[in-house]
PDB file of C-alpha atoms in Angstrom:
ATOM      1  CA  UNK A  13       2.884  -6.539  21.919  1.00 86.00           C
ATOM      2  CA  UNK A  14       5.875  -4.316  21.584  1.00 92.00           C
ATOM      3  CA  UNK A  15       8.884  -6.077  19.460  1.00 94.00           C
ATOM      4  CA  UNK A  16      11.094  -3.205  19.922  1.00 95.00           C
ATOM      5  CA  UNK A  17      12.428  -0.673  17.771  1.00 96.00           C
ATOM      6  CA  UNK A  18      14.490  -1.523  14.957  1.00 97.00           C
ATOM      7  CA  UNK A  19      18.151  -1.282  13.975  1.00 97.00           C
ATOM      8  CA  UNK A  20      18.477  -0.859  10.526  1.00 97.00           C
ATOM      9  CA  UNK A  21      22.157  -1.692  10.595  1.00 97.00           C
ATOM     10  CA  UNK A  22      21.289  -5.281  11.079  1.00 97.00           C
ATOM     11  CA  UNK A  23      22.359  -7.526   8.679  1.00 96.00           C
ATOM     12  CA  UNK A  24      19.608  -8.054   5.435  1.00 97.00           C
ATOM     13  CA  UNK A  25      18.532 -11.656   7.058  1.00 97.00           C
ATOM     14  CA  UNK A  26      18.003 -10.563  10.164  1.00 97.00           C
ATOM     15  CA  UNK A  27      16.645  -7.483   9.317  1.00 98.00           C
ATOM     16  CA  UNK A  28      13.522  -9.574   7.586  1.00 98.00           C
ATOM     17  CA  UNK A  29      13.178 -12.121   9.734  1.00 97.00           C
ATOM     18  CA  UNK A  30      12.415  -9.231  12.379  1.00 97.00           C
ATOM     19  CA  UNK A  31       9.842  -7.820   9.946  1.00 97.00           C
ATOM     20  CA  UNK A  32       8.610 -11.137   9.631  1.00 96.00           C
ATOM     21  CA  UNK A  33       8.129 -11.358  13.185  1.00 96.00           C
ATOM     22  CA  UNK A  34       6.317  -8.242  14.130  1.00 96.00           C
ATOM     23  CA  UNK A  35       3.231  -9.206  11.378  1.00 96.00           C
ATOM     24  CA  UNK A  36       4.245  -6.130   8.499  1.00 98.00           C
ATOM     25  CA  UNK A  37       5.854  -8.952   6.137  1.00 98.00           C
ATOM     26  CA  UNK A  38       2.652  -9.593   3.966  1.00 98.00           C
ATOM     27  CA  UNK A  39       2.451  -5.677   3.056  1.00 98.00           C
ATOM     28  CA  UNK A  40       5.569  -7.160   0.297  1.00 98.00           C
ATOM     29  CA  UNK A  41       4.225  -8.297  -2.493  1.00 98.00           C
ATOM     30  CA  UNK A  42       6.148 -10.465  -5.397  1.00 98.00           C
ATOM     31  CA  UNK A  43       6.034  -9.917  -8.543  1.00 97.00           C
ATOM     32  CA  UNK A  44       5.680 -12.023 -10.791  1.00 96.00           C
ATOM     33  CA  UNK A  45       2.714 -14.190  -9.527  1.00 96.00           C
ATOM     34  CA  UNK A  46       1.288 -11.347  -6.878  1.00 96.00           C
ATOM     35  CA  UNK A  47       2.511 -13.335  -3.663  1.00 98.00           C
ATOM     36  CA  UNK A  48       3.771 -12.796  -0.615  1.00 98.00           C
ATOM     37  CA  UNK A  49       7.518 -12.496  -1.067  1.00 98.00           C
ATOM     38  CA  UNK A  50       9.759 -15.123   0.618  1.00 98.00           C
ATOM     39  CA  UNK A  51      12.189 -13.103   2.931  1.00 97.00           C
ATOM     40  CA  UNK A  52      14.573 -15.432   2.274  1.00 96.00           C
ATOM     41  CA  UNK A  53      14.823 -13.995  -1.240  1.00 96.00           C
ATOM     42  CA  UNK A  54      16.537 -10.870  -2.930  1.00 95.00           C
ATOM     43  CA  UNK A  55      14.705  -9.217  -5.029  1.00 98.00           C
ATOM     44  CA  UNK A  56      16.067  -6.827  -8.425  1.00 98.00           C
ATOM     45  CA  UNK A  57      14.140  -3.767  -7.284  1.00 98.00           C
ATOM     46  CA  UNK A  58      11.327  -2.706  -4.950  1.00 98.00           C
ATOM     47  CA  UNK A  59       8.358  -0.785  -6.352  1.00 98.00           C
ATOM     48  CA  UNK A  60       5.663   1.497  -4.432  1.00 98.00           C
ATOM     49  CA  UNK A  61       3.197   3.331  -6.422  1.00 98.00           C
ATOM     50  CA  UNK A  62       2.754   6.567  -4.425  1.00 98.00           C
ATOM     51  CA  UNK A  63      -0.406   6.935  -6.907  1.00 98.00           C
ATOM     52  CA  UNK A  64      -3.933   5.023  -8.248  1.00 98.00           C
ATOM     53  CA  UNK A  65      -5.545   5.735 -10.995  1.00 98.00           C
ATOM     54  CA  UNK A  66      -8.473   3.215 -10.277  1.00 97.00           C
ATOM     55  CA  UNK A  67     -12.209   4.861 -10.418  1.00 97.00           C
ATOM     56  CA  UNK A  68     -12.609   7.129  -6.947  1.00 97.00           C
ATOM     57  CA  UNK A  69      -9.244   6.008  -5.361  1.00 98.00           C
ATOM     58  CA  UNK A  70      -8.295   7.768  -2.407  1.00 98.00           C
ATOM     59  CA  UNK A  71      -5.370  10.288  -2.309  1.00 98.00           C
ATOM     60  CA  UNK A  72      -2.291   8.550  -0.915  1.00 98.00           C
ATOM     61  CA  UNK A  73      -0.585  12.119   0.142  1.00 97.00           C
ATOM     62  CA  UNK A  74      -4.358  13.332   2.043  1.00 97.00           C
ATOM     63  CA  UNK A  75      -4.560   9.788   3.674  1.00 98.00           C
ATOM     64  CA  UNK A  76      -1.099   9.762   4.635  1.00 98.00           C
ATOM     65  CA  UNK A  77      -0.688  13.353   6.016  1.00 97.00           C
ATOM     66  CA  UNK A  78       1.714  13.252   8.871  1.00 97.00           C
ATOM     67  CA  UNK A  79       2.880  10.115   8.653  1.00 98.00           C
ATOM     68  CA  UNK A  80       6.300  11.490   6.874  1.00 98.00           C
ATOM     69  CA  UNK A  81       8.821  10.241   9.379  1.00 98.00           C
ATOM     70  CA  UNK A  82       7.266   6.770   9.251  1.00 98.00           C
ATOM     71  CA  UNK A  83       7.238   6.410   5.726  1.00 98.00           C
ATOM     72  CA  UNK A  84      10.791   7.573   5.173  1.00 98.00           C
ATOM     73  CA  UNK A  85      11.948   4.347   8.062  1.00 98.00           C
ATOM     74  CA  UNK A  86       9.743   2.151   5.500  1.00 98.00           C
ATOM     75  CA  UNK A  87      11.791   3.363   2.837  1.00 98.00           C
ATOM     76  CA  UNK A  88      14.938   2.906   4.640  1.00 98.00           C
ATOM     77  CA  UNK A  89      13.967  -0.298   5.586  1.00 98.00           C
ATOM     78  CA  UNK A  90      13.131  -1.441   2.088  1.00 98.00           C
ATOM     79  CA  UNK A  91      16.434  -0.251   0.737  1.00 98.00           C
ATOM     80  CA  UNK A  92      18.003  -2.609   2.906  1.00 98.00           C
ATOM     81  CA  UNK A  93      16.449  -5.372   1.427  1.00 98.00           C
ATOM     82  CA  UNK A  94      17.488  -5.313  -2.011  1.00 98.00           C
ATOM     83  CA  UNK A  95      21.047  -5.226  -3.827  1.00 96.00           C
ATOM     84  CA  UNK A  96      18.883  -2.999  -6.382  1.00 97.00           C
ATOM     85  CA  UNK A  97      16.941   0.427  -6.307  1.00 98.00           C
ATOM     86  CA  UNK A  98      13.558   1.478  -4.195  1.00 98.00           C
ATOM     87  CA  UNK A  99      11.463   3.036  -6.564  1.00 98.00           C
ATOM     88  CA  UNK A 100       8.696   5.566  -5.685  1.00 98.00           C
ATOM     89  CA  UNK A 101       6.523   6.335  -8.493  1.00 98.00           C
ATOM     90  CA  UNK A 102       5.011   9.511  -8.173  1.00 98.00           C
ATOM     91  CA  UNK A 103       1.931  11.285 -10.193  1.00 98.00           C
ATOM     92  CA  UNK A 104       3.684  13.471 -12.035  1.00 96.00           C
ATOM     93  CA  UNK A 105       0.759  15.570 -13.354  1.00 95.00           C
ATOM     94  CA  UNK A 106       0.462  17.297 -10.013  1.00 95.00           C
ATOM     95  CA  UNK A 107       2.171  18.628  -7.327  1.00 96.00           C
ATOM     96  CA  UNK A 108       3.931  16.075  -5.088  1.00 97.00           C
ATOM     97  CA  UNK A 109       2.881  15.752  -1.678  1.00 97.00           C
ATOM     98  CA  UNK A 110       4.966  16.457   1.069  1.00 96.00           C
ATOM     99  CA  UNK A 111       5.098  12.675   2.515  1.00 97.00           C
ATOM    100  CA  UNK A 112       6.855  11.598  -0.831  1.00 98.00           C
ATOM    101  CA  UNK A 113       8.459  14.958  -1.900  1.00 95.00           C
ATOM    102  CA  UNK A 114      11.310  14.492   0.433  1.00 93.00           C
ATOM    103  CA  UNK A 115      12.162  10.964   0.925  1.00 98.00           C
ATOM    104  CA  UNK A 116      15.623   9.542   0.308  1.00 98.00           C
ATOM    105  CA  UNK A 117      17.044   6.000  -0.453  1.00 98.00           C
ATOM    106  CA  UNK A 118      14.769   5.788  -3.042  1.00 98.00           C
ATOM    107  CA  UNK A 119      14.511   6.977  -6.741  1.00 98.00           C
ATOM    108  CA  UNK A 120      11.467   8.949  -7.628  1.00 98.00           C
ATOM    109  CA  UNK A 121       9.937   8.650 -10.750  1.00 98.00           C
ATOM    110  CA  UNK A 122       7.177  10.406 -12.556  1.00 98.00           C
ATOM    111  CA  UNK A 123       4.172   8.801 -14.194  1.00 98.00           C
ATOM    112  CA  UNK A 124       1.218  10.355 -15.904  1.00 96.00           C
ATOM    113  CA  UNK A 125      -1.746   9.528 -17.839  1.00 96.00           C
ATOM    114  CA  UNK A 126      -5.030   7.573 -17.440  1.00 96.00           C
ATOM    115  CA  UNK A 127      -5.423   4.299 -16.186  1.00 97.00           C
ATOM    116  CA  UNK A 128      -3.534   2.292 -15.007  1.00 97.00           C
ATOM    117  CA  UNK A 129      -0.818   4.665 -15.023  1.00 98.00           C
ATOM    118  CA  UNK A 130      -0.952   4.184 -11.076  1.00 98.00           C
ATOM    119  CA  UNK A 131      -0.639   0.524 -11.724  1.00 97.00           C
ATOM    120  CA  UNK A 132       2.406  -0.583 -10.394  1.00 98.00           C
ATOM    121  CA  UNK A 133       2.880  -3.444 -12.919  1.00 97.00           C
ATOM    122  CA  UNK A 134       2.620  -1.073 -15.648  1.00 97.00           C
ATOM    123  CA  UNK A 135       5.448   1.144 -13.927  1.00 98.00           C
ATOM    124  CA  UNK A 136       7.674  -1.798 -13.275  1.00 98.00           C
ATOM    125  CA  UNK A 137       7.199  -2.310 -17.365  1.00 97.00           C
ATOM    126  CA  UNK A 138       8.280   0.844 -17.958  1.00 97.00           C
ATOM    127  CA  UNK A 139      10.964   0.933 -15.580  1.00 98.00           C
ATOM    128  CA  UNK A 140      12.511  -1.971 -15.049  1.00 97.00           C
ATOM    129  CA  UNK A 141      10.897  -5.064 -17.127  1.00 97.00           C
ATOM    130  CA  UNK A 142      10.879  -8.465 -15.235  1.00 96.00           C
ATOM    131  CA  UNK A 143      12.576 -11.396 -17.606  1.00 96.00           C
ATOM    132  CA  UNK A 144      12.649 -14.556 -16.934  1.00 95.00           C
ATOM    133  CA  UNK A 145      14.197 -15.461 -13.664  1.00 95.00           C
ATOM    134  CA  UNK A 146      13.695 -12.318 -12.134  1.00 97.00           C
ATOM    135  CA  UNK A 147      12.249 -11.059  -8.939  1.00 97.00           C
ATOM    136  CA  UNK A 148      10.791  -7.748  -7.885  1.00 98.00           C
ATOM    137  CA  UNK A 149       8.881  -6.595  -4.623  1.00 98.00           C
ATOM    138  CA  UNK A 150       6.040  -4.169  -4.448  1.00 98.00           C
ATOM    139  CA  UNK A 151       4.514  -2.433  -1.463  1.00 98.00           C
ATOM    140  CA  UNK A 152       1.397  -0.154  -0.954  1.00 98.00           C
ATOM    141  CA  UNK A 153       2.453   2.959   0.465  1.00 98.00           C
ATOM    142  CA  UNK A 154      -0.053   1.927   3.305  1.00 98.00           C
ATOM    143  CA  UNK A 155       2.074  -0.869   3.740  1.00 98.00           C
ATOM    144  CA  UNK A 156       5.711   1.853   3.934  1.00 98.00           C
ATOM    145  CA  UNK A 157       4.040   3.407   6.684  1.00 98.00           C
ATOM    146  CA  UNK A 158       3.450   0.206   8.403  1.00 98.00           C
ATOM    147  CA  UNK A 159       6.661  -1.027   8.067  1.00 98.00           C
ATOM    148  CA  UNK A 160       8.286   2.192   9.443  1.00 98.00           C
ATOM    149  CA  UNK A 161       5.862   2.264  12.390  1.00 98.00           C
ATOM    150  CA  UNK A 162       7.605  -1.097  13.211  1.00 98.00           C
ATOM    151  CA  UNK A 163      10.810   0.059  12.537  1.00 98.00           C
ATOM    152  CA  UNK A 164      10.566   3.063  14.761  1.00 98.00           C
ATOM    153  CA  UNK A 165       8.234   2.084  17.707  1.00 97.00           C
ATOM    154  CA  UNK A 166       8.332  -1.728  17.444  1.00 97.00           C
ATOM    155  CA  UNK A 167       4.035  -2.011  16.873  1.00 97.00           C
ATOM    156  CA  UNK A 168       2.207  -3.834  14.445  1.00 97.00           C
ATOM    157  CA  UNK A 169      -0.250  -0.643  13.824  1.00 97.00           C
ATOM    158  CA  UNK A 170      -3.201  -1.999  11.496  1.00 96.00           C
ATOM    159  CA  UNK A 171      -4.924   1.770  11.184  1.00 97.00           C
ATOM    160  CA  UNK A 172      -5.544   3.422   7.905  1.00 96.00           C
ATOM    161  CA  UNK A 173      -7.707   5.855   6.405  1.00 98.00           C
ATOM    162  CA  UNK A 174      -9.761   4.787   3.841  1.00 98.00           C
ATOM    163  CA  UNK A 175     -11.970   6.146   1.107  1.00 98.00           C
ATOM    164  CA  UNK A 176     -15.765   5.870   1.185  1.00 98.00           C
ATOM    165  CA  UNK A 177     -16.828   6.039  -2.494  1.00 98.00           C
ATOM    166  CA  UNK A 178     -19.935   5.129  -4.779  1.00 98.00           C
ATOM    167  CA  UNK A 179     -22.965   6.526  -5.934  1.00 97.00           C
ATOM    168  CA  UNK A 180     -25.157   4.203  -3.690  1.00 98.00           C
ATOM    169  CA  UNK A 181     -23.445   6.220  -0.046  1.00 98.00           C
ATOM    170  CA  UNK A 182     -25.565   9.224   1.063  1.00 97.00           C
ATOM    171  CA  UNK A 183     -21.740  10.372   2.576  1.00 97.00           C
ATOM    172  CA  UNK A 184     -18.635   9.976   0.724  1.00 98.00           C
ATOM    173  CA  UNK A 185     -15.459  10.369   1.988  1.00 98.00           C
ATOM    174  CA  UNK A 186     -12.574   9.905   4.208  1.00 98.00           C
ATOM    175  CA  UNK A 187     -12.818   7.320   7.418  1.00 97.00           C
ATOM    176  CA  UNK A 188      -9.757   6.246   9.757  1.00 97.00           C
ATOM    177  CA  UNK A 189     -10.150   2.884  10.417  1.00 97.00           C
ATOM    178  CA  UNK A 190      -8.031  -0.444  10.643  1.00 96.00           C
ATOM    179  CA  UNK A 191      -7.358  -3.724   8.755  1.00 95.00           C
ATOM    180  CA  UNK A 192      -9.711  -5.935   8.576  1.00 96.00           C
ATOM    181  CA  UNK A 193     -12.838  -3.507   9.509  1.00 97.00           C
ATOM    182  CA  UNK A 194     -16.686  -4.559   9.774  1.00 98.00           C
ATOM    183  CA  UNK A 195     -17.918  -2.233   7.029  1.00 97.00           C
ATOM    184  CA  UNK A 196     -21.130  -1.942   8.635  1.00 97.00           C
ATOM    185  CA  UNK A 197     -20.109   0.886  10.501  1.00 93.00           C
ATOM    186  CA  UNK A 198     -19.560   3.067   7.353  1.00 94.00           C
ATOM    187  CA  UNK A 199     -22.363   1.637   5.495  1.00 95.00           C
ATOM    188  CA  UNK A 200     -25.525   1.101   7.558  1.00 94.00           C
ATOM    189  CA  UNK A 201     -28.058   4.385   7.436  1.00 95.00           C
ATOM    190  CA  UNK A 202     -25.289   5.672   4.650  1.00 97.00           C
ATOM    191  CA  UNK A 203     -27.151   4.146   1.369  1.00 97.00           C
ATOM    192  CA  UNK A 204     -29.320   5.506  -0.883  1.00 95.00           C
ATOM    193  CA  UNK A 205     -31.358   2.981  -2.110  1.00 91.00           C
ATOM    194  CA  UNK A 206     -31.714  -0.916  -0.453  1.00 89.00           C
ATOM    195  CA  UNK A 207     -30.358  -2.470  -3.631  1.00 95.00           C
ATOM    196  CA  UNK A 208     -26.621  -2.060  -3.487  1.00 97.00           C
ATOM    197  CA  UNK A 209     -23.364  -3.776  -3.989  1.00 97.00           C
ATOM    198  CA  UNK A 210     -20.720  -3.537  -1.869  1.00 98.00           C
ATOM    199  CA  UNK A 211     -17.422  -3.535  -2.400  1.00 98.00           C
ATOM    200  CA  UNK A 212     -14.165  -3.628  -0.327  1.00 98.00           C
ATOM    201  CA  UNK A 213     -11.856  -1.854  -2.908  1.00 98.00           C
ATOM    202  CA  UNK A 214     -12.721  -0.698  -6.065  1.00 98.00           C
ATOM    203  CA  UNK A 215     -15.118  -1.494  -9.095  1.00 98.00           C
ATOM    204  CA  UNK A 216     -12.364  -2.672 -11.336  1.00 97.00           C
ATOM    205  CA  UNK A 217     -10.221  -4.891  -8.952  1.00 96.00           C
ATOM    206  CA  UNK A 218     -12.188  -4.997  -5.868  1.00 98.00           C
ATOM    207  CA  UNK A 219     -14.108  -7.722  -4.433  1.00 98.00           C
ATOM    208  CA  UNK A 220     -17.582  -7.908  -3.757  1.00 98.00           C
ATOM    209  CA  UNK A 221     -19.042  -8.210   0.408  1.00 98.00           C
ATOM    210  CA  UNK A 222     -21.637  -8.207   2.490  1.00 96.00           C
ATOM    211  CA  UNK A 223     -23.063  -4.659   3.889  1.00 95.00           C
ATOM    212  CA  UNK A 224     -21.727  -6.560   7.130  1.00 96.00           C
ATOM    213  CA  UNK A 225     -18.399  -8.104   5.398  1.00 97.00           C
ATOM    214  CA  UNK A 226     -14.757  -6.728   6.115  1.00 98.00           C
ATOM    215  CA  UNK A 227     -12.112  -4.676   4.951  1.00 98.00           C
ATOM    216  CA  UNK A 228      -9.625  -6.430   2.886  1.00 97.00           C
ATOM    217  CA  UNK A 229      -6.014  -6.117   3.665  1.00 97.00           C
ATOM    218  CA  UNK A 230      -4.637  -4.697   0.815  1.00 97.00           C
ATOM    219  CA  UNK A 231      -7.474  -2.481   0.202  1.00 97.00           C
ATOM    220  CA  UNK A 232      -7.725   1.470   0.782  1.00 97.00           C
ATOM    221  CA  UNK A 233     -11.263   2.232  -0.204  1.00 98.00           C
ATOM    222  CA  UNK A 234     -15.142   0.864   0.238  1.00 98.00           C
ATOM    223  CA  UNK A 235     -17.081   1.311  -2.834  1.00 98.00           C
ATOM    224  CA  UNK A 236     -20.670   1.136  -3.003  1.00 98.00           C
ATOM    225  CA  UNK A 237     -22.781   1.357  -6.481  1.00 98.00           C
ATOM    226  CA  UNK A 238     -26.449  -0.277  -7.867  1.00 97.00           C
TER     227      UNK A 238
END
């Protein structure tokens, strides 16, 4: 279904409730309690961790390679939303990639360190604490792209490229695929051993499936170890 492109000079309210409509709502995530935000509310600030630090995460500026234009409409879209800042947190121990280097309406911010340095609770601590009362949003980057690819062609677009990871794969690496996936497709005839686990994100905060189970929807990577 096509909802049609849209205007970013709509007013905030109806500028979520057509977000809402087209299916890229649950990409925003509130914080505190890790749920899908209300659209109904406003928010202090709006986080995305351009970044993860978790073991074998994928590389957000490799997976999102070209999708520049689209990102920068999520930003712009995100902006809109909130009487506060969009911030994009940025690994500041490297080079930034070109999808985040130029985007506007939002201010970047540098993080390094080890884990969970890409976490974006830890960055919203350091940034812009949440006391009691307050509201912020978060989004994936993932979920920027998604958001912009409503904004600019009026699609719900569920593909992403994912990281295969794990000492238990014979091939590691990158896959384009969508929401939602059957993982067998990436794991069957790909393992080294019969005695694996499986699971859709990653070894820290991921969740353990079936070597038939599905990609979850806020996850970027399979991981597969003993």
């Amino acid at each position: 279904e096509n909802f049609g492109k849209i205007d970013l000079n709509l007013d905030r309210d109806a500028l979520a409730a057509k977000l809402a409509s087209t299916g890229v709502w649950p990409n925003i995530i509130q914080r505190p309690f890790g749920i899908v935000a209300n659209p109904s509310d406003s928010p202090k600030a709006i986080f995305v961790s351009a970044f993860d630090t978790h073991p074998l995460a994928p590389d957000f500026g490799f997976a999102l390679k070209g999708e520049e234009k689209y990102f920068q409409a999520g930003i712009d879209a995100l902006a809109k939303l909130t009487k506060g800042k969009v911030h994009l947190n940025v690994d500041g121990s490297k080079a930034v990639p070109a999808v985040f280097s130029g985007v506007k309406n939002a201010q970047i911010n540098q993080f390094s360190g080890p884990h969970p340095a890409g976490n974006v609770g830890t960055q919203i601590h350091h940034l812009d604490p949440i006391n009691k009362g307050d509201i912020a949003w978060t989004v994936s980057p993932f979920g920027v792209v998604q958001i912009g690819k409503a904004v600019l062609e009026g699609v719900y677009d569920s593909s992403k490229m994912i990281a295969l990871t794990g000492s238990e794969l014979t091939k590691t690496g990158y896959v384009k695929t969508y929401v939602g996936a059957n993982v067998s497709s990436f794991v069957k005839g790909n393992l080294n051993s019969g005695h694996v686990r499986v699971i859709s994100g990653n070894v820290l905060t991921g969740e353990k499936i079936n070597p038939d189970g599905f990609l979850g929807f806020y996850q970027n990577q399979i991981t597969v170890i003993p």
